[in-house]
Coordinates of C-alpha atoms in Angstrom, one line a residue:
X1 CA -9.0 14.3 26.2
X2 CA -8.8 17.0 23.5
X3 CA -7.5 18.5 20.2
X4 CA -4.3 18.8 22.1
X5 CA -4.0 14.9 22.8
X6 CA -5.5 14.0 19.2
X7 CA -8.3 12.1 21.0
X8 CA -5.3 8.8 22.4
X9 CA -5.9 7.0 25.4
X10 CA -2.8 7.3 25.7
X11 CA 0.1 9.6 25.6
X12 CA 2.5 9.0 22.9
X13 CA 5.6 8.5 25.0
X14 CA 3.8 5.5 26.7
X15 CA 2.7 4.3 23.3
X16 CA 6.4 4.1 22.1
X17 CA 7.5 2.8 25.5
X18 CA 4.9 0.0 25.2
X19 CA 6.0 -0.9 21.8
X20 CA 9.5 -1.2 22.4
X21 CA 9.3 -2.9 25.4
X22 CA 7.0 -5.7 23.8
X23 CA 10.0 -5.5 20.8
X24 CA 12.6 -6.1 23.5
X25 CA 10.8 -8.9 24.7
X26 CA 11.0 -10.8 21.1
X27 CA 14.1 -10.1 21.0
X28 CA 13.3 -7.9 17.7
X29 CA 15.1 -4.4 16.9
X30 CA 14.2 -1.7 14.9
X31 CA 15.6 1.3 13.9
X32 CA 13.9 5.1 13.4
X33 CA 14.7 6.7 10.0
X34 CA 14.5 9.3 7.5
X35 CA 13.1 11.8 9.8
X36 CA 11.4 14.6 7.9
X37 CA 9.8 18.0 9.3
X38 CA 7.6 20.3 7.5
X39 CA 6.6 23.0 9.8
X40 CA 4.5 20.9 11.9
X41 CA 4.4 17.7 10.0
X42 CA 6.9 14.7 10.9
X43 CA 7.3 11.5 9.4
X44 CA 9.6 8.7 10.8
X45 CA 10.4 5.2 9.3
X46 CA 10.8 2.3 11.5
X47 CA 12.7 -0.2 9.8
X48 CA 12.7 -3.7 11.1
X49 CA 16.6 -4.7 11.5
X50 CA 18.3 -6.8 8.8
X51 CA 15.2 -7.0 6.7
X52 CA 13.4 -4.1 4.0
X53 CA 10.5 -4.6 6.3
X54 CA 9.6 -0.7 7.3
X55 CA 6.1 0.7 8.5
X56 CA 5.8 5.0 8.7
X57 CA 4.6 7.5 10.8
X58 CA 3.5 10.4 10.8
X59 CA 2.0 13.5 13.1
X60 CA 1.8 17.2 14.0
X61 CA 4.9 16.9 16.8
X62 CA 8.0 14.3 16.5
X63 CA 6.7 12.2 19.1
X64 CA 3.2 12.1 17.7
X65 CA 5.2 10.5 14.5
X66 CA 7.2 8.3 16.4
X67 CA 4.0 6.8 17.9
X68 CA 2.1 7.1 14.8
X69 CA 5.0 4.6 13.4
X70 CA 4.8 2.2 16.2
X71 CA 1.4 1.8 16.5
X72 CA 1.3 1.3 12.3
X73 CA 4.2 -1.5 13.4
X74 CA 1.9 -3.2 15.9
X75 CA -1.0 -2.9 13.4
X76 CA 1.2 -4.6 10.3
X77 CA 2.2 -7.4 12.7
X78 CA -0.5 -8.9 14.8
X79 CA -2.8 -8.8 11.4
X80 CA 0.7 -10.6 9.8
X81 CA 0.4 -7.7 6.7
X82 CA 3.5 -7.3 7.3
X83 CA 4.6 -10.7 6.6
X84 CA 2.2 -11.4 3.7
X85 CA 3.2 -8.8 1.6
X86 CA 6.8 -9.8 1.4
X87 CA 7.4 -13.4 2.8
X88 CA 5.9 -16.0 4.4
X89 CA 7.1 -20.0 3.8
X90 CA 6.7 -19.5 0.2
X91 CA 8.4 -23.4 -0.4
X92 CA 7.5 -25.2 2.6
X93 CA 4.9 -26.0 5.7
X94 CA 6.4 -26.3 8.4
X95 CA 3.5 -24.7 10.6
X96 CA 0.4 -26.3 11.3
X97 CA -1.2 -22.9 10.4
X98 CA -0.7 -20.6 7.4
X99 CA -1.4 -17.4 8.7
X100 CA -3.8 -17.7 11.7
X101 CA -5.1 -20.2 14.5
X102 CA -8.3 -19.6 13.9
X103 CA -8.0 -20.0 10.1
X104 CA -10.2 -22.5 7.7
X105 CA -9.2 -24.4 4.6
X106 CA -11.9 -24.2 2.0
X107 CA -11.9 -26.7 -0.9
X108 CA -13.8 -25.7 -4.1
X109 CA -17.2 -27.1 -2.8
X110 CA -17.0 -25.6 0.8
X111 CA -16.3 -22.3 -1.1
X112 CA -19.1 -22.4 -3.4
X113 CA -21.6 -23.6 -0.3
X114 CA -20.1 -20.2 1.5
X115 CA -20.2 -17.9 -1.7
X116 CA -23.1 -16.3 -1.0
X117 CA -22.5 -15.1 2.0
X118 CA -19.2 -13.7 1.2
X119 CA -20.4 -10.5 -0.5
X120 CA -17.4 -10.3 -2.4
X121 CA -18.8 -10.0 -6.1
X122 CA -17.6 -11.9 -9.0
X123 CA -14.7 -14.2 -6.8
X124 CA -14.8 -17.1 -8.2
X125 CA -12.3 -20.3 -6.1
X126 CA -9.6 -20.3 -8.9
X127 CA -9.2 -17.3 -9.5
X128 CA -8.5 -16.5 -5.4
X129 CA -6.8 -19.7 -5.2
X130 CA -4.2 -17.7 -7.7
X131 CA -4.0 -14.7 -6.2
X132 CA -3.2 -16.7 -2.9
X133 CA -0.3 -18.7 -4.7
X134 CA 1.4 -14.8 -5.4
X135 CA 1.5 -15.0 -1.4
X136 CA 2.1 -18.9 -0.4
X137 CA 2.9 -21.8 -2.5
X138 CA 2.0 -24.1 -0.2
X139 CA -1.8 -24.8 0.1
X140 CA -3.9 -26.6 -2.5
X141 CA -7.0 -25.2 -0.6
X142 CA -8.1 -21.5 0.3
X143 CA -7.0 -20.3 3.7
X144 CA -10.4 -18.1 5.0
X145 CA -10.0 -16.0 8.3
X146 CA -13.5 -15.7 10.0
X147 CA -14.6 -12.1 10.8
X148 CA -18.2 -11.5 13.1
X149 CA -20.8 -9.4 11.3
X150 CA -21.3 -6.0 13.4
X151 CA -23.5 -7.0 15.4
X152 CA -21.7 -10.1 16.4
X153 CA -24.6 -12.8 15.6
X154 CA -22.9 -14.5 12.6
X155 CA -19.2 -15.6 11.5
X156 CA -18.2 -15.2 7.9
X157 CA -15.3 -16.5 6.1
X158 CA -13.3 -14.7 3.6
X159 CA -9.9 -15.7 1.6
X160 CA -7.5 -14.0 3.2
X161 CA -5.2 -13.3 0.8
X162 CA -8.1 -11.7 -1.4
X163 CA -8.5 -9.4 1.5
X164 CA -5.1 -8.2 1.6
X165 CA -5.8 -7.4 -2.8
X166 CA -9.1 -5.7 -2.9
X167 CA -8.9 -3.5 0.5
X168 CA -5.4 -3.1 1.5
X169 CA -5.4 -1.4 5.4
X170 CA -8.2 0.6 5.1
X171 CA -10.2 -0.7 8.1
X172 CA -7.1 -1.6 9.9
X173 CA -5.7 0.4 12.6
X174 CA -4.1 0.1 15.8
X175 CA -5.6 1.5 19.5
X176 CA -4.1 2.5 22.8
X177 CA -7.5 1.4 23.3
X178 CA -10.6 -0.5 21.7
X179 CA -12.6 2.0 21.3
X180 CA -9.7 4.2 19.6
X181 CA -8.8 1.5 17.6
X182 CA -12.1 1.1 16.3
X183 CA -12.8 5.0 15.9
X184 CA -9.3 5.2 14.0
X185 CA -10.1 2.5 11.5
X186 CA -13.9 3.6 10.3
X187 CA -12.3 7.3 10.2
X188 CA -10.5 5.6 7.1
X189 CA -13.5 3.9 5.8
X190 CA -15.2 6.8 5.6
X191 CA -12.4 8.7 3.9
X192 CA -11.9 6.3 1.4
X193 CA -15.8 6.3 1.0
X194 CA -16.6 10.0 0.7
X195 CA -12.7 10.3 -1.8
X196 CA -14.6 8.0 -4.1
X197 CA -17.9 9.7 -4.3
X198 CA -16.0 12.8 -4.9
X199 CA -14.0 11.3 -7.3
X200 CA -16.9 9.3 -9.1
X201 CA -19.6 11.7 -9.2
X202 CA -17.9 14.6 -9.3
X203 CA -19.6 16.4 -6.3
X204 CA -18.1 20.3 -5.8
X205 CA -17.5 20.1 -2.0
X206 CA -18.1 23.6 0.1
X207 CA -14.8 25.2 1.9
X208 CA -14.6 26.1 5.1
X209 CA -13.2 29.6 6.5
X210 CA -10.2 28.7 8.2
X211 CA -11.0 31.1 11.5
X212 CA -11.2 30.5 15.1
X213 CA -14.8 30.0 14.9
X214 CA -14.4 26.3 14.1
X215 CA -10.4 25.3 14.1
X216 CA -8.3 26.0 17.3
X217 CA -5.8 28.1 16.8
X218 CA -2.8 25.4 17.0
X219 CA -4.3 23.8 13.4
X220 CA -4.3 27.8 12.1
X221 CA -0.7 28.4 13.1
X222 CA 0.1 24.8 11.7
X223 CA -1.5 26.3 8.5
X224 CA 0.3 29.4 8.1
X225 CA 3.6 28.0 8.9
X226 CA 3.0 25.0 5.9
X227 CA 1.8 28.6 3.8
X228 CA 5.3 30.2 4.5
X229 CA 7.4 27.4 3.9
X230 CA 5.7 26.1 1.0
X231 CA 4.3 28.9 -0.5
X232 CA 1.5 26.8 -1.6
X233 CA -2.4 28.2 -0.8
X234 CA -4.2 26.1 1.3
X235 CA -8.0 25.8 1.2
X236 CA -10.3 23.5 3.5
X237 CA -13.1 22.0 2.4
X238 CA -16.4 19.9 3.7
X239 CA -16.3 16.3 2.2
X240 CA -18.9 15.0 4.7
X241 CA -21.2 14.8 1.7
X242 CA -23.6 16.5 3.0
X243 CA -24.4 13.8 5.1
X244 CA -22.5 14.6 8.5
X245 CA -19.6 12.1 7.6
X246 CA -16.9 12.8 9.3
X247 CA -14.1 13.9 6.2
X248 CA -12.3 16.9 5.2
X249 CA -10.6 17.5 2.1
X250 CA -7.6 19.6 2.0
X251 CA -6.5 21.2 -1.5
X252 CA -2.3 22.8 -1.7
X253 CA -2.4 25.1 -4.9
X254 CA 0.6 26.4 -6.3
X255 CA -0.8 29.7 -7.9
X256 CA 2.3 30.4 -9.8
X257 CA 2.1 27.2 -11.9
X258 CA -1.5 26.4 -11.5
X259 CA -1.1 23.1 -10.0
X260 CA -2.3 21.3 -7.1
X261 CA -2.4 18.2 -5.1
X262 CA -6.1 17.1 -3.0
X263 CA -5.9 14.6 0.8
X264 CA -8.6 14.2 2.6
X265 CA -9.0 13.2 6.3
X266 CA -11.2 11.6 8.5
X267 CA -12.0 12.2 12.5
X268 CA -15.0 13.3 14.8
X269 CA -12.6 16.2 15.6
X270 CA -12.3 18.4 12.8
X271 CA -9.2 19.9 14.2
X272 CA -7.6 16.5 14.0
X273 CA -9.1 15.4 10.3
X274 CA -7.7 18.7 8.9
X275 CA -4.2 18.2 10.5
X276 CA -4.6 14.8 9.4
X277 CA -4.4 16.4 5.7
X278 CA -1.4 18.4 6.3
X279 CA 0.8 15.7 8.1
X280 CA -0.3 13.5 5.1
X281 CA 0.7 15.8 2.4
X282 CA 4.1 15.9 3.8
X283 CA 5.0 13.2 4.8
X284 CA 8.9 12.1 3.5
X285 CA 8.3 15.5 1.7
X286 CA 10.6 18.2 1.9
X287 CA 9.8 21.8 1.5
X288 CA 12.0 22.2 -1.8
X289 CA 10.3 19.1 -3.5
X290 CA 7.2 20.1 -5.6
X291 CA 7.4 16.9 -8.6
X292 CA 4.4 15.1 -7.1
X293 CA 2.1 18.4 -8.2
X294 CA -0.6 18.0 -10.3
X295 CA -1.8 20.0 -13.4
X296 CA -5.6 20.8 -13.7
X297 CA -6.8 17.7 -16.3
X298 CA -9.1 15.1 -15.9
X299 CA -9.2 12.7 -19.4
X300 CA -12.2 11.4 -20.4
X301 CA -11.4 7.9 -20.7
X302 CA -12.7 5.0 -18.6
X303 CA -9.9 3.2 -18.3
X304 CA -7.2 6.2 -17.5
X305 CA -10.1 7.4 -14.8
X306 CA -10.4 3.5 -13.1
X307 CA -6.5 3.4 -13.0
X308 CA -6.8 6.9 -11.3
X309 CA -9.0 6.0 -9.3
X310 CA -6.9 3.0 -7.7
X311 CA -3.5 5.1 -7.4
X312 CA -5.6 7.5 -5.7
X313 CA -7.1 5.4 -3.4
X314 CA -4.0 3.1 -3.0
X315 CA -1.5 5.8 -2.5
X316 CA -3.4 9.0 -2.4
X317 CA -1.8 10.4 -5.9
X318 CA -4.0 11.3 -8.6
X319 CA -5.8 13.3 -10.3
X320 CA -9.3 14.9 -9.6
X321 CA -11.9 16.4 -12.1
X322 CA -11.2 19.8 -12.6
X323 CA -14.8 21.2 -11.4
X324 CA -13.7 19.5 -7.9
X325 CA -10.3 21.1 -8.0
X326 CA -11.3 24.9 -8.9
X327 CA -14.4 24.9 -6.3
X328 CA -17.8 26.3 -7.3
X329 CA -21.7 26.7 -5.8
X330 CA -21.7 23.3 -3.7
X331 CA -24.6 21.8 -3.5
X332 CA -24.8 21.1 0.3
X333 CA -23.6 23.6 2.8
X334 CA -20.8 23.3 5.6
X335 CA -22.4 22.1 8.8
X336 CA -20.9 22.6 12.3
X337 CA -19.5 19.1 13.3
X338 CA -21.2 17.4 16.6
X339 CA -18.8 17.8 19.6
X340 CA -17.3 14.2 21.3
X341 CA -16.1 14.0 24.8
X342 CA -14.0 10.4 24.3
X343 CA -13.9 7.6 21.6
X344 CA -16.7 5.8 22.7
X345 CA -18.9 8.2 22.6
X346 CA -17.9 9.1 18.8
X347 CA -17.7 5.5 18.2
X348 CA -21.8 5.1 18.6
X349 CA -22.4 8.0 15.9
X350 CA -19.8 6.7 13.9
X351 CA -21.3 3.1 13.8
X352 CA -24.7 4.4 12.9
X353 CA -23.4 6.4 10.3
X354 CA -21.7 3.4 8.9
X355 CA -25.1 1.8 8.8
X356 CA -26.2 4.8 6.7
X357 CA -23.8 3.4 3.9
X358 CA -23.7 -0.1 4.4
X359 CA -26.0 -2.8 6.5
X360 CA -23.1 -5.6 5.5
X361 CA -20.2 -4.6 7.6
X362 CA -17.9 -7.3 9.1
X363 CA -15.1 -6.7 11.6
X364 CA -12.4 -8.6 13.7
X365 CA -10.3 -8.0 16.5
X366 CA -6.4 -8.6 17.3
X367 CA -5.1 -8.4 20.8
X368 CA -2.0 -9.1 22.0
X369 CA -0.4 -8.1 25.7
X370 CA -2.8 -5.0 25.8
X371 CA -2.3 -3.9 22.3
X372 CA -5.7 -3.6 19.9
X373 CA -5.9 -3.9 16.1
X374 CA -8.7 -4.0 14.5
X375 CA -10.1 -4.5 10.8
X376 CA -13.3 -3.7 9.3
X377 CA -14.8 -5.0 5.9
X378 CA -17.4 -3.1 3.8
X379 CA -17.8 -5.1 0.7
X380 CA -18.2 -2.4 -2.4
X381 CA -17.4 0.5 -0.3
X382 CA -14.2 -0.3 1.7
X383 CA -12.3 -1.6 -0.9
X384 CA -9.9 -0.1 -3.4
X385 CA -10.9 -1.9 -6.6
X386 CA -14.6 -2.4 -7.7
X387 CA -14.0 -4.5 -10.4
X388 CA -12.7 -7.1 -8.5
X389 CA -12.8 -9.7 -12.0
X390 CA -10.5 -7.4 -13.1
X391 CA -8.4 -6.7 -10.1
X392 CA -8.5 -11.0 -9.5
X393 CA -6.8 -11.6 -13.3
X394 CA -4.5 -9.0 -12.7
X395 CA -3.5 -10.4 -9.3
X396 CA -3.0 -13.7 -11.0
X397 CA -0.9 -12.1 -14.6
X398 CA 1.6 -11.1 -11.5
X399 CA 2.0 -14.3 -10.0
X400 CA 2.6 -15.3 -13.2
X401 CA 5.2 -12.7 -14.5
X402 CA 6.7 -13.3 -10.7
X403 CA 7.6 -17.2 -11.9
X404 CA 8.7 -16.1 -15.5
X405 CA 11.2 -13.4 -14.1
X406 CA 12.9 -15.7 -11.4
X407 CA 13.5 -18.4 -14.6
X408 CA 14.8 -16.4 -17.5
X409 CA 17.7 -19.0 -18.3
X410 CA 15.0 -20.9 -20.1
X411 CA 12.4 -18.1 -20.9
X412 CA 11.1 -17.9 -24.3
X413 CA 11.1 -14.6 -26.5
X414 CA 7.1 -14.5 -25.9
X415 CA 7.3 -15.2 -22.5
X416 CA 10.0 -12.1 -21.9
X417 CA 7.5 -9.7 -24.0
X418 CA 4.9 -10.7 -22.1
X419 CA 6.9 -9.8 -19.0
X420 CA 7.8 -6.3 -20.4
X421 CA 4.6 -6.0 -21.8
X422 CA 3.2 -6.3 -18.1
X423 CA 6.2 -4.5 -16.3
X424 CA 5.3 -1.6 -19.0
X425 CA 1.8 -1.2 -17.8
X426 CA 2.7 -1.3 -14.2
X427 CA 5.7 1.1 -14.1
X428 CA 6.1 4.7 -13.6
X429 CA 9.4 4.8 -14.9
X430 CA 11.2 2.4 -17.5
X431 CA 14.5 3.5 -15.0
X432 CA 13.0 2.1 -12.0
X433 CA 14.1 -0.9 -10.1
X434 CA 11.9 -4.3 -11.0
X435 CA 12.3 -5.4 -7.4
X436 CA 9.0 -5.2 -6.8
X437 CA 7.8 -7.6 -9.4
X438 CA 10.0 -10.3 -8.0
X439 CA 8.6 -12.6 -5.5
X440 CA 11.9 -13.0 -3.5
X441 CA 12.7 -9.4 -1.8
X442 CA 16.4 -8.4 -3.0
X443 CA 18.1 -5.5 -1.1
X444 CA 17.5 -2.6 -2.8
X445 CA 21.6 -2.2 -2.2
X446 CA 22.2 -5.0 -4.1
X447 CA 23.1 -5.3 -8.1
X448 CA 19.1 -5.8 -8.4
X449 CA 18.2 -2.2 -8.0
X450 CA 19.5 -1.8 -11.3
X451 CA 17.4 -4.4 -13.2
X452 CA 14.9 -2.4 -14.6
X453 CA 12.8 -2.1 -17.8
X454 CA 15.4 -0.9 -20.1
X455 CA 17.5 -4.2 -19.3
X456 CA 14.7 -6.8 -20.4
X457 CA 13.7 -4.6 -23.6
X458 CA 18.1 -5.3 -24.1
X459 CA 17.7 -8.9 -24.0
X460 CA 14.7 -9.4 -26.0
X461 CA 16.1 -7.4 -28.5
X462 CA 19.2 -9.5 -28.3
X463 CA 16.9 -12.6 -28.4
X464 CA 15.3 -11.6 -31.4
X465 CA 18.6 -10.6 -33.4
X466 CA 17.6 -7.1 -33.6
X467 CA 20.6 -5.1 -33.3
X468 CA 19.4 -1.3 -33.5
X469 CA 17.0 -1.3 -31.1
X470 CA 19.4 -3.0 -28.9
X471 CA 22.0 0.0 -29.3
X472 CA 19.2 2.0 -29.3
X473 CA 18.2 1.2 -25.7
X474 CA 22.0 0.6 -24.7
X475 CA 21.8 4.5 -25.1
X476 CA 18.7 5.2 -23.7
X477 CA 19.9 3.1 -20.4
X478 CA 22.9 5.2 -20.4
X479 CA 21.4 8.8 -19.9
X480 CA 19.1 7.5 -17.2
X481 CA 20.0 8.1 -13.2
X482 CA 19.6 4.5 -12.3
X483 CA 22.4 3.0 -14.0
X484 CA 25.8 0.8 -12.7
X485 CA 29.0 0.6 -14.8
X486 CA 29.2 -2.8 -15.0
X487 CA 26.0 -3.6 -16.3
X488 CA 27.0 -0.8 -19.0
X489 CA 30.4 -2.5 -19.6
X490 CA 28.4 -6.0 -19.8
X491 CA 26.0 -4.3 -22.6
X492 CA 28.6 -2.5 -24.6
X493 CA 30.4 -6.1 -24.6
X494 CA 27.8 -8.1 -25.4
X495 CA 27.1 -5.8 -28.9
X496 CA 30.6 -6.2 -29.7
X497 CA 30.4 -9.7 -29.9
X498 CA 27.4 -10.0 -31.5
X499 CA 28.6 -7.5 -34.4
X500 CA 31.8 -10.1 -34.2
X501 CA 29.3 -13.3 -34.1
X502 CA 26.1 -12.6 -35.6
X503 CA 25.4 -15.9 -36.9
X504 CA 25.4 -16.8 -33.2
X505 CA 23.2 -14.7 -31.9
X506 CA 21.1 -17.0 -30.1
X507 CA 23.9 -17.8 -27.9
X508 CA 23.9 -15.1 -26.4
X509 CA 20.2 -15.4 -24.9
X510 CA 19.5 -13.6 -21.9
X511 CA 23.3 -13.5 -21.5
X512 CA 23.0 -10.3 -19.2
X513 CA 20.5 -11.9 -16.7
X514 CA 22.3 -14.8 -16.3
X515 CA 26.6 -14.1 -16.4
X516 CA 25.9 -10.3 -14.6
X517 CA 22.6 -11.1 -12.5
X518 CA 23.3 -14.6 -12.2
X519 CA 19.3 -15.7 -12.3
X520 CA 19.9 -18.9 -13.8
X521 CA 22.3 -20.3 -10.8
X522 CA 19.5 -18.5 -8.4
X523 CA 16.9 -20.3 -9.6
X524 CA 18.1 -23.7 -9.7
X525 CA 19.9 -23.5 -6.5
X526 CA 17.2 -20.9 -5.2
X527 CA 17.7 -17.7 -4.2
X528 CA 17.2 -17.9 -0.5
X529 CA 20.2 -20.7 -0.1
X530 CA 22.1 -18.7 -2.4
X531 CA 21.8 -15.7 0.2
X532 CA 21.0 -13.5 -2.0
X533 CA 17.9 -11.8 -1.4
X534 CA 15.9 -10.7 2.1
X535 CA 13.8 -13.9 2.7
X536 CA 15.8 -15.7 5.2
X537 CA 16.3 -12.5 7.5
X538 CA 12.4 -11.5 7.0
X539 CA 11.8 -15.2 8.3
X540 CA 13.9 -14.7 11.4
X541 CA 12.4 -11.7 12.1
X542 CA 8.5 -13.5 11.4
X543 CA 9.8 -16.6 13.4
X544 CA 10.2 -13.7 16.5
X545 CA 7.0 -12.2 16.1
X546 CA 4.9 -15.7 16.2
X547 CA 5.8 -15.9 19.6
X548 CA 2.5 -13.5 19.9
X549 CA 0.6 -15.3 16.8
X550 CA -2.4 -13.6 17.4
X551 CA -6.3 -15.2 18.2
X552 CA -9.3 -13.7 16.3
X553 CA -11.8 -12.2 19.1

């Protein structure tokens, strides 16, 4: 194997053929979309059919991406991500397991007797019992999945659904092989480990001369050609830490404007790690887009640098401090990377530099038909969120404003602030869709694309009889992209009236949500029977995939 294969045990046609053919066997169908190509960066979508359900890929050759995107499928489904994150049974058991076979239910004792050994800090058994309510309704007790410490002498138990909160994927990836599997998912543990330090401790990184003395000369044509098209600088940088980990930051500069935008990858090939960076940065990008720049600031202020912290490490876009940004003396140098001949051999150095960071690492496998998945857990180094208190209350505020949002026909005016009040803090954009903050996943082609922020702030200011600010964000609503006619029709008639009727005011209580959106009909007949929102094909699909419901190994 080589640079030119990207270290698989496989070529990616066969990946994509294996994929497929497993999908034809479940009778499940899927379809390739929005296809980008910067240069040498593609990105493909696989969507699965009938549902919003949609892994991506992405790599340095169309096929590469295609077989990026099925492996990320395989990945998302035998580890049931897939599922948790946007249905699974919310109403009713009908399973004899929740999410695994080899699953425990912990009761509040059994949790406590086990806390100790769960090196997850500050996760107390109510609080995870409410972040696991966000994902099923059904279980009065904790659903644990066991996972082996590394060196396979002990199991440990860990809430699931907690796991899915504090660490997202990184630690899960998907392997022609075991060994790649494995090599694949500490590469992102050790990204995500050496981004924070970075980030944290503000640590100047050295660059590396992009010449044929250490990159092959495919990754410097990829370079140039993303310099052409772009016309953004790009400058390559050690983020090993000085400490032979196995990461490379990237930095794009736009020179005109003075802006920028940082990724960092991770592999025992530095070839790969720095194309890694590329196909990262443009992925579902296109070359005339250049909004998702950043300006050279850093704010001093805790909370502004956790939340930065998090988008970062949760979707790679953020800010960095500005020493880390402009470069400067380093103070380690850039050190030639060792040379692997195969993923197993990489995968002993990569282990024992994982012991460097961390002596509590746990790890499971997922196999299914030939296909590997795998998922480490490094408690405080792994995971996105290090205040996990925080993190937990948060987790449970959205369950919370999940149920208030699917009842508004008998919301109160405190209960709707509280809503917006959250929405507020969680939201890019007053325009964009609330979708997300439902439990129940609507179509985005449906009218529910176009319930946003600007719509509840309309009916609280209709609840509490305040008439100018209701015009006021009438107005606002109308001069925003996201808008529908209807629902502007709807508003402009519901002020009429209530200049006509304002002694009845309160009548007209979250008139909008429930004659236009219909949420109060929805929520007593439920939105599934009522056909209105994704859950009943994203449970067909599920019921397909359990015909592999995979064993922990």
């Amino acid at each position: 194997m080589s640079y030119e294969s990207k270290w698989k045990d496989r070529r990616p046609t066969d990946t994509i053929n294996a994929v497929q053919e497993f999908l034809r066997g479940k009778d499940i169908h899927v379809e390739e979309t929005n296809t980008t190509c910067m240069g040498s960066c593609y990105a493909v979508t696989l969507v699965v059919e009938n549902t919003n359900l949609f892994v991506n890929g992405k790599g340095s050759s169309l096929e590469f991406a295609r077989a990026s995107a099925y492996g990320e499928l395989m990945e998302r489904v035998l580890t049931k991500v897939l599922f948790r994150y946007n249905y699974y049974d919310r109403y009713s058991k009908e399973r004899d397991t929740i999410f695994f076979e080899d699953e425990v239910l912990f009761d509040e004792a059994e949790y406590k007797n086990h806390l100790s050994e769960l090196g997850l800090r500050n996760c107390d058994y109510h609080s995870a019992l409410d972040v696991q309510k966000y994902f099923t309704a059904f279980s009065s007790k904790l659903v644990m999945e066991p996972f082996n410490t590394i060196n396979g002498e002990k199991t440990k138990y860990f809430p699931v659904s907690v796991l899915d909160v504090l660490f997202g994927t990184n630690g899960m990836a998907f392997g022609n092989t075991l060994e790649e599997a494995k090599t694949q998912a500490l590469s992102e543990v050790f990204e995500r480990y050496c981004n924070k330090e970075i980030i944290n401790k503000e640590i100047i990184m050295p660059q590396i001369p992009a010449d044929g003395s250490i990159f092959k000369d495919r990754l410097l044509e990829e370079i140039v050609e993303v310099k052409e098209k772009t016309g953004l600088e790009v400058t390559i940088y050690d983020a090993s830490l000085g400490k032979g980990y196995p990461v490379i930051s990237v930095i794009f500069e736009n020179k005109e404007n003075n802006t920028y935008f940082v990724k960092f990858g991770a592999h025992f090939d530095i070839n790969v790690a720095t194309e890694r960076c590329l196909t990262e940065m443009f992925q579902g990008r296109r070359n005339n887009q250049s909004d998702y720049m950043k300006e050279k600031t850093y704010l001093d202020d805790s909370l502004w640098r956790k939340k930065n912290l998090e988008s970062i490490l949760h979707t790679g876009d953020g800010y960095y401090p500005v020493d880390v940004v402009n470069g400067g003396i380093s103070e380690y140098k850039f050190e030639k990377w060792p040379e692997f001949h195969s993923n197993s051999e990489a995968l002993e150095f990569y282990t024992n530099k994982l012991l460097e960071i961390s002596d509590e690492v746990y790890f499971k496998v997922y196999k299914e038909k030939g296909f590997n998945v795998v998922r480490y857990l490094i408690p405080q180094v792994s995971q996105i969120y290090d205040d996990i208190a925080y993190k937990m209350r948060w987790q449970g505020e959205l369950n919370d404003i999940s149920n208030l949002l699917e009842r508004t026909d008998d919301i109160t005016e405190n209960e709707l602030k509280d809503c917006i009040d959250f929405i507020s803090n969680n939201c890019s954009s007053a325009s964009n869709t609330i979708i997300p903050f439902f439990k129940h996943r609507f179509s985005y082609n449906s009218i529910f694309k176009y319930y946003n922020l600007y719509l509840l702030k309309f009916e609280y200011y209709i609840m509490c009889g305040k008439l100018d600010s209701v015009k006021e964000i009438m107005e606002k609503y109308k001069n925003k992209s996201n808008t529908n006619k209807d629902i502007l029709s709807a508003m402009t008639l519901l002020i009429e009236k209530i200049k006509g009727d304002s002694d009845n005011i309160k009548e007209y209580k979250m008139l909008l949500s429930n004659k236009l959106f219909k949420i109060d009909q929805l929520h007593s007949d439920d939105y599934c029977k009522c056909n209105i929102c994704n859950c009943q094909k994203i449970k067909k699909a599920y019921d397909k995939f359990l015909i592999a419901l995979p064993k922990g190994v």
